[in-house]
Amino acid sequence: MANTFGARLLRAWIDKGFRLSRLTEITGCTLEQIPRLEFDESQPSMLSSARDIAATLSVDPGWLIYGDEYHAGEMLRLMREQTDCLHELLALARAAKPDWTD
């Protein structure tokens, strides 16, 4: 599958298990307009529309609009987890050796 707005929209829509009628509600598009979004013949007219669609589909708006290999929100969550772990390790190291400096 291509890595285009329409392909990402379709993938997220399928992943969520939404019916076509639900997709028309969240995009504000008619049934006739949906295929144009899917085949990249059209895109939401406003950036806020894409943000609303992304929020409804529980995907990162940056991923939906611009795309990348991974869901950017998931990457951010993992990075925060790893940062928290590093902070915990640093605190343990400091506790074990109080005179240790960074």
mmCIF file of N, CA and C in Angstrom:
data_model
loop_
_atom_site.group_PDB
_atom_site.id
_atom_site.type_symbol
_atom_site.label_atom_id
_atom_site.label_comp_id
_atom_site.label_asym_id
_atom_site.label_seq_id
_atom_site.Cartn_x
_atom_site.Cartn_y
_atom_site.Cartn_z
ATOM 1 N N MET A 1 0.843 -1.178 0.000
ATOM 2 C CA MET A 1 0.000 0.000 0.000
ATOM 3 C C MET A 1 0.887 1.240 0.000
ATOM 4 N N ALA A 2 0.510 2.224 -0.770
ATOM 5 C CA ALA A 2 1.279 3.459 -0.870
ATOM 6 C C ALA A 2 1.268 4.211 0.460
ATOM 7 N N ASN A 3 2.256 5.074 0.645
ATOM 8 C CA ASN A 3 2.335 5.879 1.851
ATOM 9 C C ASN A 3 1.860 7.296 1.523
ATOM 10 N N THR A 4 0.569 7.409 1.235
ATOM 11 C CA THR A 4 -0.043 8.689 0.895
ATOM 12 C C THR A 4 -1.130 8.977 1.916
ATOM 13 N N PHE A 5 -1.639 10.208 1.917
ATOM 14 C CA PHE A 5 -2.723 10.558 2.840
ATOM 15 C C PHE A 5 -3.877 9.575 2.711
ATOM 16 N N GLY A 6 -4.303 9.315 1.487
ATOM 17 C CA GLY A 6 -5.441 8.414 1.263
ATOM 18 C C GLY A 6 -5.180 7.008 1.767
ATOM 19 N N ALA A 7 -3.979 6.499 1.534
ATOM 20 C CA ALA A 7 -3.628 5.148 1.995
ATOM 21 C C ALA A 7 -3.587 5.091 3.515
ATOM 22 N N ARG A 8 -3.015 6.139 4.141
ATOM 23 C CA ARG A 8 -2.964 6.167 5.609
ATOM 24 C C ARG A 8 -4.365 6.284 6.198
ATOM 25 N N LEU A 9 -5.211 7.114 5.572
ATOM 26 C CA LEU A 9 -6.593 7.250 6.027
ATOM 27 C C LEU A 9 -7.311 5.913 5.946
ATOM 28 N N LEU A 10 -7.165 5.240 4.829
ATOM 29 C CA LEU A 10 -7.811 3.949 4.638
ATOM 30 C C LEU A 10 -7.306 2.922 5.654
ATOM 31 N N ARG A 11 -5.984 2.893 5.868
ATOM 32 C CA ARG A 11 -5.409 1.936 6.821
ATOM 33 C C ARG A 11 -5.929 2.182 8.230
ATOM 34 N N ALA A 12 -5.942 3.455 8.651
ATOM 35 C CA ALA A 12 -6.429 3.782 9.999
ATOM 36 C C ALA A 12 -7.914 3.483 10.126
ATOM 37 N N TRP A 13 -8.659 3.757 9.077
ATOM 38 C CA TRP A 13 -10.102 3.507 9.079
ATOM 39 C C TRP A 13 -10.364 2.010 9.217
ATOM 40 N N ILE A 14 -9.652 1.201 8.476
ATOM 41 C CA ILE A 14 -9.810 -0.257 8.546
ATOM 42 C C ILE A 14 -9.366 -0.773 9.906
ATOM 43 N N ASP A 15 -8.225 -0.265 10.415
ATOM 44 C CA ASP A 15 -7.729 -0.687 11.732
ATOM 45 C C ASP A 15 -8.764 -0.427 12.824
ATOM 46 N N LYS A 16 -9.484 0.679 12.711
ATOM 47 C CA LYS A 16 -10.509 1.023 13.700
ATOM 48 C C LYS A 16 -11.802 0.228 13.490
ATOM 49 N N GLY A 17 -11.972 -0.350 12.317
ATOM 50 C CA GLY A 17 -13.183 -1.109 12.028
ATOM 51 C C GLY A 17 -14.408 -0.229 11.808
ATOM 52 N N PHE A 18 -14.183 1.008 11.350
ATOM 53 C CA PHE A 18 -15.300 1.922 11.130
ATOM 54 C C PHE A 18 -16.070 1.553 9.863
ATOM 55 N N ARG A 19 -17.354 1.817 9.896
ATOM 56 C CA ARG A 19 -18.196 1.690 8.702
ATOM 57 C C ARG A 19 -17.999 2.944 7.847
ATOM 58 N N LEU A 20 -18.339 2.837 6.587
ATOM 59 C CA LEU A 20 -18.198 3.964 5.680
ATOM 60 C C LEU A 20 -18.996 5.170 6.176
ATOM 61 N N SER A 21 -20.161 4.936 6.739
ATOM 62 C CA SER A 21 -20.979 6.050 7.239
ATOM 63 C C SER A 21 -20.253 6.804 8.351
ATOM 64 N N ARG A 22 -19.492 6.084 9.180
ATOM 65 C CA ARG A 22 -18.724 6.732 10.260
ATOM 66 C C ARG A 22 -17.594 7.565 9.663
ATOM 67 N N LEU A 23 -16.964 7.072 8.627
ATOM 68 C CA LEU A 23 -15.895 7.824 7.981
ATOM 69 C C LEU A 23 -16.439 9.115 7.373
ATOM 70 N N THR A 24 -17.617 9.052 6.798
ATOM 71 C CA THR A 24 -18.204 10.289 6.249
ATOM 72 C C THR A 24 -18.497 11.286 7.360
ATOM 73 N N GLU A 25 -18.907 10.794 8.525
ATOM 74 C CA GLU A 25 -19.161 11.693 9.657
ATOM 75 C C GLU A 25 -17.885 12.393 10.112
ATOM 76 N N ILE A 26 -16.801 11.634 10.284
ATOM 77 C CA ILE A 26 -15.587 12.232 10.841
ATOM 78 C C ILE A 26 -14.831 13.087 9.834
ATOM 79 N N THR A 27 -14.965 12.793 8.552
ATOM 80 C CA THR A 27 -14.270 13.601 7.546
ATOM 81 C C THR A 27 -15.106 14.780 7.092
ATOM 82 N N GLY A 28 -16.411 14.692 7.301
ATOM 83 C CA GLY A 28 -17.290 15.743 6.798
ATOM 84 C C GLY A 28 -17.495 15.638 5.298
ATOM 85 N N CYS A 29 -17.111 14.513 4.726
ATOM 86 C CA CYS A 29 -17.235 14.295 3.281
ATOM 87 C C CYS A 29 -18.495 13.497 2.972
ATOM 88 N N THR A 30 -18.916 13.592 1.741
ATOM 89 C CA THR A 30 -20.046 12.794 1.286
ATOM 90 C C THR A 30 -19.538 11.412 0.868
ATOM 91 N N LEU A 31 -20.464 10.499 0.652
ATOM 92 C CA LEU A 31 -20.086 9.158 0.188
ATOM 93 C C LEU A 31 -19.343 9.221 -1.149
ATOM 94 N N GLU A 32 -19.688 10.201 -1.970
ATOM 95 C CA GLU A 32 -19.030 10.352 -3.263
ATOM 96 C C GLU A 32 -17.609 10.895 -3.122
ATOM 97 N N GLN A 33 -17.350 11.669 -2.064
ATOM 98 C CA GLN A 33 -16.035 12.274 -1.881
ATOM 99 C C GLN A 33 -15.015 11.312 -1.274
ATOM 100 N N ILE A 34 -15.463 10.321 -0.511
ATOM 101 C CA ILE A 34 -14.550 9.402 0.177
ATOM 102 C C ILE A 34 -13.568 8.721 -0.789
ATOM 103 N N PRO A 35 -14.040 8.175 -1.910
ATOM 104 C CA PRO A 35 -13.067 7.558 -2.824
ATOM 105 C C PRO A 35 -12.004 8.539 -3.312
ATOM 106 N N ARG A 36 -12.362 9.818 -3.466
ATOM 107 C CA ARG A 36 -11.366 10.809 -3.892
ATOM 108 C C ARG A 36 -10.305 11.004 -2.818
ATOM 109 N N LEU A 37 -10.697 10.927 -1.539
ATOM 110 C CA LEU A 37 -9.710 10.993 -0.458
ATOM 111 C C LEU A 37 -8.820 9.759 -0.487
ATOM 112 N N GLU A 38 -9.443 8.596 -0.624
ATOM 113 C CA GLU A 38 -8.697 7.334 -0.617
ATOM 114 C C GLU A 38 -7.690 7.255 -1.755
ATOM 115 N N PHE A 39 -8.050 7.790 -2.917
ATOM 116 C CA PHE A 39 -7.175 7.704 -4.083
ATOM 117 C C PHE A 39 -6.365 8.985 -4.298
ATOM 118 N N ASP A 40 -6.299 9.817 -3.245
ATOM 119 C CA ASP A 40 -5.489 11.032 -3.242
ATOM 120 C C ASP A 40 -5.842 12.014 -4.348
ATOM 121 N N GLU A 41 -7.100 12.003 -4.750
ATOM 122 C CA GLU A 41 -7.570 12.994 -5.708
ATOM 123 C C GLU A 41 -8.033 14.240 -4.974
ATOM 124 N N SER A 42 -8.115 14.138 -3.644
ATOM 125 C CA SER A 42 -8.565 15.240 -2.809
ATOM 126 C C SER A 42 -7.994 15.040 -1.414
ATOM 127 N N GLN A 43 -7.902 16.136 -0.639
ATOM 128 C CA GLN A 43 -7.503 16.067 0.758
ATOM 129 C C GLN A 43 -8.424 16.992 1.538
ATOM 130 N N PRO A 44 -8.511 16.779 2.854
ATOM 131 C CA PRO A 44 -9.355 17.695 3.637
ATOM 132 C C PRO A 44 -8.919 19.130 3.380
ATOM 133 N N SER A 45 -9.886 20.029 3.277
ATOM 134 C CA SER A 45 -9.573 21.403 2.898
ATOM 135 C C SER A 45 -8.838 22.169 3.990
ATOM 136 N N MET A 46 -8.998 21.757 5.239
ATOM 137 C CA MET A 46 -8.345 22.473 6.324
ATOM 138 C C MET A 46 -7.509 21.522 7.159
ATOM 139 N N LEU A 47 -6.395 22.040 7.665
ATOM 140 C CA LEU A 47 -5.528 21.242 8.518
ATOM 141 C C LEU A 47 -6.274 20.776 9.763
ATOM 142 N N SER A 48 -7.160 21.621 10.285
ATOM 143 C CA SER A 48 -7.917 21.230 11.480
ATOM 144 C C SER A 48 -8.819 20.041 11.188
ATOM 145 N N SER A 49 -9.316 19.916 9.960
ATOM 146 C CA SER A 49 -10.124 18.756 9.588
ATOM 147 C C SER A 49 -9.299 17.491 9.706
ATOM 148 N N ALA A 50 -8.069 17.536 9.215
ATOM 149 C CA ALA A 50 -7.188 16.369 9.299
ATOM 150 C C ALA A 50 -6.886 16.046 10.757
ATOM 151 N N ARG A 51 -6.725 17.070 11.585
ATOM 152 C CA ARG A 51 -6.485 16.834 13.016
ATOM 153 C C ARG A 51 -7.692 16.166 13.663
ATOM 154 N N ASP A 52 -8.887 16.617 13.316
ATOM 155 C CA ASP A 52 -10.108 16.009 13.858
ATOM 156 C C ASP A 52 -10.230 14.557 13.415
ATOM 157 N N ILE A 53 -9.931 14.304 12.157
ATOM 158 C CA ILE A 53 -9.993 12.937 11.629
ATOM 159 C C ILE A 53 -8.977 12.061 12.374
ATOM 160 N N ALA A 54 -7.752 12.570 12.539
ATOM 161 C CA ALA A 54 -6.707 11.815 13.237
ATOM 162 C C ALA A 54 -7.128 11.512 14.670
ATOM 163 N N ALA A 55 -7.711 12.487 15.350
ATOM 164 C CA ALA A 55 -8.144 12.272 16.731
ATOM 165 C C ALA A 55 -9.223 11.195 16.801
ATOM 166 N N THR A 56 -10.150 11.224 15.881
ATOM 167 C CA THR A 56 -11.220 10.230 15.863
ATOM 168 C C THR A 56 -10.673 8.837 15.581
ATOM 169 N N LEU A 57 -9.667 8.762 14.723
ATOM 170 C CA LEU A 57 -9.072 7.471 14.361
ATOM 171 C C LEU A 57 -7.976 7.041 15.340
ATOM 172 N N SER A 58 -7.683 7.898 16.324
ATOM 173 C CA SER A 58 -6.632 7.635 17.323
ATOM 174 C C SER A 58 -5.262 7.426 16.675
ATOM 175 N N VAL A 59 -4.958 8.269 15.709
ATOM 176 C CA VAL A 59 -3.634 8.241 15.091
ATOM 177 C C VAL A 59 -3.038 9.632 15.210
ATOM 178 N N ASP A 60 -1.733 9.728 15.080
ATOM 179 C CA ASP A 60 -1.047 11.002 15.149
ATOM 180 C C ASP A 60 -1.371 11.830 13.908
ATOM 181 N N PRO A 61 -1.757 13.102 14.091
ATOM 182 C CA PRO A 61 -2.071 13.919 12.908
ATOM 183 C C PRO A 61 -0.890 14.070 11.962
ATOM 184 N N GLY A 62 0.317 14.149 12.499
ATOM 185 C CA GLY A 62 1.504 14.237 11.647
ATOM 186 C C GLY A 62 1.663 13.013 10.772
ATOM 187 N N TRP A 63 1.356 11.856 11.342
ATOM 188 C CA TRP A 63 1.437 10.613 10.567
ATOM 189 C C TRP A 63 0.380 10.617 9.469
ATOM 190 N N LEU A 64 -0.849 11.005 9.820
ATOM 191 C CA LEU A 64 -1.928 10.986 8.833
ATOM 192 C C LEU A 64 -1.668 11.986 7.712
ATOM 193 N N ILE A 65 -1.237 13.194 8.071
ATOM 194 C CA ILE A 65 -1.055 14.241 7.074
ATOM 195 C C ILE A 65 0.211 14.039 6.247
ATOM 196 N N TYR A 66 1.341 13.786 6.936
ATOM 197 C CA TYR A 66 2.622 13.756 6.246
ATOM 198 C C TYR A 66 3.185 12.356 6.058
ATOM 199 N N GLY A 67 2.825 11.449 6.962
ATOM 200 C CA GLY A 67 3.252 10.065 6.868
ATOM 201 C C GLY A 67 4.675 9.807 7.316
ATOM 202 N N ASP A 68 4.870 8.626 7.778
ATOM 203 C CA ASP A 68 6.183 8.063 8.035
ATOM 204 C C ASP A 68 5.969 6.580 8.249
ATOM 205 N N GLU A 69 7.026 5.827 8.490
ATOM 206 C CA GLU A 69 6.880 4.384 8.610
ATOM 207 C C GLU A 69 6.105 3.963 9.844
ATOM 208 N N TYR A 70 6.162 4.765 10.868
ATOM 209 C CA TYR A 70 5.575 4.390 12.145
ATOM 210 C C TYR A 70 4.555 5.432 12.577
ATOM 211 N N HIS A 71 3.684 5.038 13.461
ATOM 212 C CA HIS A 71 2.781 6.013 14.068
ATOM 213 C C HIS A 71 3.626 6.892 14.978
ATOM 214 N N ALA A 72 3.689 8.160 14.668
ATOM 215 C CA ALA A 72 4.554 9.077 15.415
ATOM 216 C C ALA A 72 4.181 9.129 16.890
ATOM 217 N N GLY A 73 2.911 9.043 17.215
ATOM 218 C CA GLY A 73 2.487 9.073 18.610
ATOM 219 C C GLY A 73 3.039 7.906 19.407
ATOM 220 N N GLU A 74 3.074 6.743 18.796
ATOM 221 C CA GLU A 74 3.615 5.559 19.465
ATOM 222 C C GLU A 74 5.113 5.722 19.679
ATOM 223 N N MET A 75 5.797 6.287 18.706
ATOM 224 C CA MET A 75 7.232 6.528 18.855
ATOM 225 C C MET A 75 7.492 7.487 20.005
ATOM 226 N N LEU A 76 6.686 8.528 20.114
ATOM 227 C CA LEU A 76 6.843 9.500 21.189
ATOM 228 C C LEU A 76 6.611 8.849 22.543
ATOM 229 N N ARG A 77 5.603 8.009 22.638
ATOM 230 C CA ARG A 77 5.318 7.307 23.888
ATOM 231 C C ARG A 77 6.502 6.432 24.290
ATOM 232 N N LEU A 78 7.061 5.701 23.342
ATOM 233 C CA LEU A 78 8.209 4.845 23.634
ATOM 234 C C LEU A 78 9.432 5.665 24.056
ATOM 235 N N MET A 79 9.636 6.796 23.407
ATOM 236 C CA MET A 79 10.758 7.652 23.777
ATOM 237 C C MET A 79 10.589 8.180 25.196
ATOM 238 N N ARG A 80 9.369 8.534 25.574
ATOM 239 C CA ARG A 80 9.118 9.012 26.939
ATOM 240 C C ARG A 80 9.372 7.905 27.956
ATOM 241 N N GLU A 81 8.934 6.693 27.634
ATOM 242 C CA GLU A 81 9.189 5.553 28.524
ATOM 243 C C GLU A 81 10.681 5.342 28.721
ATOM 244 N N GLN A 82 11.430 5.385 27.621
ATOM 245 C CA GLN A 82 12.873 5.173 27.698
ATOM 246 C C GLN A 82 13.552 6.286 28.483
ATOM 247 N N THR A 83 13.098 7.513 28.302
ATOM 248 C CA THR A 83 13.658 8.635 29.052
ATOM 249 C C THR A 83 13.384 8.465 30.542
ATOM 250 N N ASP A 84 12.165 8.041 30.886
ATOM 251 C CA ASP A 84 11.831 7.796 32.294
ATOM 252 C C ASP A 84 12.737 6.718 32.886
ATOM 253 N N CYS A 85 12.989 5.659 32.130
ATOM 254 C CA CYS A 85 13.873 4.585 32.596
ATOM 255 C C CYS A 85 15.285 5.100 32.825
ATOM 256 N N LEU A 86 15.769 5.931 31.917
ATOM 257 C CA LEU A 86 17.109 6.493 32.079
ATOM 258 C C LEU A 86 17.200 7.375 33.317
ATOM 259 N N HIS A 87 16.150 8.153 33.573
ATOM 260 C CA HIS A 87 16.129 8.988 34.780
ATOM 261 C C HIS A 87 16.159 8.123 36.040
ATOM 262 N N GLU A 88 15.413 7.033 36.021
ATOM 263 C CA GLU A 88 15.406 6.116 37.167
ATOM 264 C C GLU A 88 16.782 5.496 37.373
ATOM 265 N N LEU A 89 17.430 5.072 36.299
ATOM 266 C CA LEU A 89 18.772 4.496 36.409
ATOM 267 C C LEU A 89 19.774 5.512 36.941
ATOM 268 N N LEU A 90 19.661 6.741 36.479
ATOM 269 C CA LEU A 90 20.543 7.792 36.948
ATOM 270 C C LEU A 90 20.331 8.047 38.442
ATOM 271 N N ALA A 91 19.088 8.058 38.881
ATOM 272 C CA ALA A 91 18.785 8.250 40.305
ATOM 273 C C ALA A 91 19.360 7.109 41.139
ATOM 274 N N LEU A 92 19.254 5.879 40.642
ATOM 275 C CA LEU A 92 19.827 4.730 41.352
ATOM 276 C C LEU A 92 21.346 4.835 41.432
ATOM 277 N N ALA A 93 21.974 5.250 40.341
ATOM 278 C CA ALA A 93 23.434 5.400 40.321
ATOM 279 C C ALA A 93 23.876 6.466 41.315
ATOM 280 N N ARG A 94 23.146 7.570 41.357
ATOM 281 C CA ARG A 94 23.474 8.643 42.305
ATOM 282 C C ARG A 94 23.290 8.170 43.746
ATOM 283 N N ALA A 95 22.249 7.408 44.001
ATOM 284 C CA ALA A 95 22.008 6.902 45.356
ATOM 285 C C ALA A 95 23.089 5.927 45.776
ATOM 286 N N ALA A 96 23.558 5.128 44.840
ATOM 287 C CA ALA A 96 24.600 4.137 45.147
ATOM 288 C C ALA A 96 25.956 4.804 45.369
ATOM 289 N N LYS A 97 26.186 5.914 44.709
ATOM 290 C CA LYS A 97 27.455 6.614 44.852
ATOM 291 C C LYS A 97 27.176 8.111 44.918
ATOM 292 N N PRO A 98 26.877 8.610 46.125
ATOM 293 C CA PRO A 98 26.466 10.027 46.277
ATOM 294 C C PRO A 98 27.479 11.042 45.785
ATOM 295 N N ASP A 99 28.775 10.722 45.775
ATOM 296 C CA ASP A 99 29.764 11.690 45.337
ATOM 297 C C ASP A 99 29.999 11.669 43.826
ATOM 298 N N TRP A 100 29.233 10.839 43.123
ATOM 299 C CA TRP A 100 29.320 10.748 41.670
ATOM 300 C C TRP A 100 28.702 11.973 41.030
ATOM 301 N N THR A 101 29.336 12.525 39.998
ATOM 302 C CA THR A 101 28.786 13.687 39.275
ATOM 303 C C THR A 101 28.567 13.306 37.823
ATOM 304 N N ASP A 102 27.716 14.094 37.174
ATOM 305 C CA ASP A 102 27.380 13.855 35.750
ATOM 306 C C ASP A 102 28.523 14.193 34.849
#
